GROMACS .gro file of C-alpha atoms in nm:
model
   88
    1MET     CA    1  -0.009  -0.664  -2.495
    2ALA     CA    2   0.220  -0.955  -2.420
    3THR     CA    3   0.072  -1.268  -2.269
    4VAL     CA    4   0.241  -1.367  -1.944
    5TRP     CA    5   0.206  -1.721  -1.809
    6ILE     CA    6   0.204  -1.721  -1.430
    7PRO     CA    7   0.361  -2.020  -1.248
    8SER     CA    8   0.172  -2.177  -0.957
    9PRO     CA    9   0.386  -2.016  -0.681
   10LEU     CA   10   0.302  -1.667  -0.815
   11GLN     CA   11  -0.067  -1.722  -0.887
   12PRO     CA   12  -0.176  -1.593  -0.544
   13LEU     CA   13  -0.047  -1.251  -0.662
   14THR     CA   14  -0.275  -1.265  -0.967
   15SER     CA   15  -0.583  -1.391  -0.779
   16GLY     CA   16  -0.526  -1.735  -0.926
   17ALA     CA   17  -0.496  -1.626  -1.290
   18THR     CA   18  -0.268  -1.851  -1.492
   19THR     CA   19  -0.223  -1.594  -1.770
   20VAL     CA   20  -0.232  -1.215  -1.765
   21HIS     CA   21  -0.147  -0.940  -2.013
   22ALA     CA   22   0.107  -0.663  -1.972
   23ASP     CA   23   0.278  -0.389  -2.171
   24GLY     CA   24   0.648  -0.321  -2.206
   25VAL     CA   25   0.925  -0.307  -2.463
   26ASN     CA   26   1.148  -0.527  -2.246
   27VAL     CA   27   1.112  -0.768  -1.954
   28ARG     CA   28   1.181  -0.490  -1.699
   29GLU     CA   29   0.892  -0.275  -1.824
   30LEU     CA   30   0.669  -0.580  -1.844
   31VAL     CA   31   0.743  -0.668  -1.479
   32GLU     CA   32   0.683  -0.307  -1.371
   33ASP     CA   33   0.347  -0.306  -1.553
   34LEU     CA   34   0.255  -0.635  -1.385
   35ASP     CA   35   0.353  -0.494  -1.046
   36ARG     CA   36   0.113  -0.201  -1.092
   37SER     CA   37  -0.174  -0.447  -1.147
   38TYR     CA   38  -0.048  -0.716  -0.909
   39PRO     CA   39   0.148  -0.559  -0.621
   40GLY     CA   40   0.436  -0.779  -0.509
   41PHE     CA   41   0.499  -0.929  -0.852
   42LYS     CA   42   0.820  -0.732  -0.906
   43ALA     CA   43   0.957  -0.831  -0.565
   44ALA     CA   44   0.893  -1.196  -0.653
   45ILE     CA   45   1.084  -1.171  -0.982
   46VAL     CA   46   1.349  -0.901  -0.934
   47ALA     CA   47   1.641  -0.898  -0.687
   48GLU     CA   48   1.814  -0.577  -0.584
   49GLY     CA   49   1.600  -0.387  -0.834
   50VAL     CA   50   1.813  -0.484  -1.132
   51LEU     CA   51   1.846  -0.863  -1.167
   52VAL     CA   52   1.614  -1.154  -1.221
   53ARG     CA   53   1.608  -1.348  -0.893
   54PRO     CA   54   1.830  -1.655  -0.879
   55GLY     CA   55   1.626  -1.967  -0.945
   56ILE     CA   56   1.390  -1.797  -1.191
   57SER     CA   57   1.429  -1.836  -1.565
   58VAL     CA   58   1.265  -1.598  -1.809
   59VAL     CA   59   1.140  -1.743  -2.136
   60VAL     CA   60   1.026  -1.512  -2.416
   61ASP     CA   61   0.866  -1.667  -2.722
   62GLY     CA   62   1.008  -2.011  -2.639
   63ASN     CA   63   1.365  -1.898  -2.576
   64VAL     CA   64   1.535  -1.878  -2.237
   65VAL     CA   65   1.664  -1.522  -2.231
   66LYS     CA   66   2.023  -1.429  -2.151
   67LYS     CA   67   1.969  -1.052  -2.123
   68GLY     CA   68   1.737  -1.087  -1.824
   69LEU     CA   69   1.535  -0.773  -1.763
   70LEU     CA   70   1.676  -0.602  -2.072
   71HIS     CA   71   1.549  -0.867  -2.314
   72PRO     CA   72   1.306  -0.716  -2.567
   73VAL     CA   73   0.938  -0.810  -2.562
   74ASP     CA   74   0.695  -0.765  -2.853
   75LYS     CA   75   0.326  -0.685  -2.816
   76ASP     CA   76   0.238  -1.040  -2.922
   77SER     CA   77   0.510  -1.215  -2.718
   78GLU     CA   78   0.446  -1.498  -2.476
   79VAL     CA   79   0.648  -1.467  -2.157
   80PHE     CA   80   0.702  -1.732  -1.892
   81PHE     CA   81   0.865  -1.691  -1.549
   82ILE     CA   82   0.981  -2.038  -1.454
   83PRO     CA   83   1.091  -2.107  -1.096
   84ALA     CA   84   1.361  -2.365  -1.035
   85ILE     CA   85   1.240  -2.699  -0.913
   86GLY     CA   86   1.429  -2.837  -0.615
   87GLY     CA   87   1.458  -3.196  -0.525
   88GLY     CA   88   1.697  -3.471  -0.472
   0.00000   0.00000   0.00000
């Protein structure tokens, strides 16, 4: 199972867990698996059912992904969902 690092804004969905595990061959399947265990996770990550929400970067094994939800994930991958930080 892939290890998923949960950013602070999404930790209420995972009962405060900073890391969780999920299955999937790509980011989409991983998010769907997470949503089954943590309802609301998919809505926090996915817009219009097909795109990663604006302001969220997906990092798989240390690389910011360009394929979004279609990016492949291995069983031993580390996945991060990183929200944009606002400021000025």
